[in-house]
């Protein structure tokens, strides 16, 4: 008897593990697919859509099969075994996908329909089999689990599974990926799935068949099952759309490091799970699940309106919580503050979202078996979620903005509540509330919440422009002090361009340094347009073509409008061709060769950008270079721990042995330019081109007015780089070390000093050039004097900050 009781309890526990492994798989596979499909909003949406289509199909198939199956737990175990087997095969599957990915279209903007279709097809090959098996599991276990009420069975299983999913998100972000890497995380998930399979086989023999449920709840006699499931789909659409809109708003406060996204998703799932478990606890008191479901929708609408009033002040809430709980400014302290803030904002709404699912299963009016009820509701809910996942970013946000999208979701929840509980009194109340919401939405400025978000982050910045696009919120701000003001261009809260003196100089150097090392450069690839200063510098050379790969069309339009004083409207140059894609995906798919490839991407610490700083990415660059070609990358020295900095440099050096690190000595600069080529030999510069009048203005902006100036910007030559990284592992795709380790770094100035001091300590003292017109010793003396002054300024700044 004791063994039987333990076996009964183990099934919910196994379903908790299933939820954890499902989210480990989802997080890792989305990262892996990003390498193949690209990191555009179109590619990411294709992958997410296929994931949910598989879940919906699995639930639908499960609903049809459960009455015909006798050993439900055994089939559940087989499904988990299939998922685990697929996880174990992930590295091999990824290899096949990378081969197929070379046939993807290189420009999403040129043929959007074809590009989406290709990515959807590849995502289907990978994701449909395991997600279909995942979708099967809930109907199987609801059919078999003991319990005399549907809400009780479903609330327990769905709640624990979703809590397991939340645990999987946190576990993957804070331990598995940074320690085990992608293949290691998938191997661990595979082992857990196979363990669940074995335990399920044992449990099948020990647990008797569930007793039939005698339904005593008051069921809906007004609505057909089809109409009811349509309402469930609306609830699913609204819940998923709300999550996506919340993320769009909150990254402006929390930033876009991987840990911020983990907290946002983890807390969302935590709320769903706890809400479902609350229904399990209250199941015996719920005699009318239809009215209970209607009530959750009405209260969810009220909670959304309340949340909307405070979303714009998230940063202030964060600061207040830090003070109240006396949290220190460390990674752990800041993560705790983020967690508390997001929980305060999310849980009141997501608890109601989570309660809605088991209530909907219990309220389904059509006579069915328990597993069929769960499968039908899960199918409708997931299909609705697909609509929300596509409709929110691609239709609603670009048309009416995040704020009004949330208000529309309020309306949807109220309409669902009214449809479920139709009386004269509820109709009157709902009509008044709906009218108030619509009036509120019309009177409130469209970007009120987002503007408050920007102003809440800093009171020294002035918002100049704000646009909500399909893939991003684009913001142009003015910042600085009364004596000097500069512009900043942000994409989803991440700075991608600016007009500060240090940035202006580096932009020019990024354009000139690689091209001056190439004999007669003609074809140039520039990854990441930013403010366009680098592209303009390249255009001063007599090149024939400049291909600019940019992930966001809004960056191009914003830069053209606000930063024309930097880029001189270079996009109008008929030699410039813009390609809407992410740089890595373009390099994988194209067969075009270039004389120089300039990687001018965002800081690697931000989510998704680390893959533009890995060994595999640099290998792609090498394979797309003509003989004698040069690759370059923008590499910051701030907000990177020293090991992360060296891993990136090691990866670049392993591909390009002739690596040179350049540093603008004329300003206290947080950035380096790294150039490299495959061919051995000293640095060759076309010194005569420095006298070209077409280059004079741009070179002057980069701090170069003579050959001695250019020589003085060399910090490390190939020999010094080789010695510096000789014992450092390269940064690779499989172990996203930089995003997760440097993502814990909060000390901007301290890391700036540490990394710059390291580079200065091993700086080159011997001539790395072929036939320099000025003795290198003279240029090095100028450089060293400037570096000494810069280091002292940064040291004092770091000491005061620490």
Short mmCIF file of C-alpha atoms in Angstrom, two decimals, residues 31-39 43 97-102 104 119 584-585 588:
data_model
loop_
_atom_site.label_atom_id
_atom_site.label_comp_id
_atom_site.label_asym_id
_atom_site.label_seq_id
_atom_site.Cartn_x
_atom_site.Cartn_y
_atom_site.Cartn_z
CA UNK A 31 19.72 29.49 -29.38
CA UNK A 32 20.82 26.75 -31.76
CA UNK A 33 18.21 27.66 -34.35
CA UNK A 34 19.29 31.28 -34.15
CA UNK A 35 22.62 30.17 -35.65
CA UNK A 36 20.79 28.68 -38.63
CA UNK A 37 17.65 30.74 -39.11
CA UNK A 38 19.11 34.03 -37.96
CA UNK A 39 18.13 36.29 -35.08
CA UNK A 43 13.16 33.88 -37.89
CA UNK A 97 20.69 22.22 -40.30
CA UNK A 98 23.82 24.31 -40.74
CA UNK A 99 24.33 22.61 -44.09
CA UNK A 100 20.73 23.23 -45.12
CA UNK A 101 20.96 26.80 -43.84
CA UNK A 102 23.43 27.73 -46.56
CA UNK A 104 18.46 30.29 -47.07
CA UNK A 119 12.90 29.33 -42.02
CA UNK A 584 26.01 35.87 -39.20
CA UNK A 585 23.03 34.50 -41.09
CA UNK A 588 26.31 31.59 -43.73
#
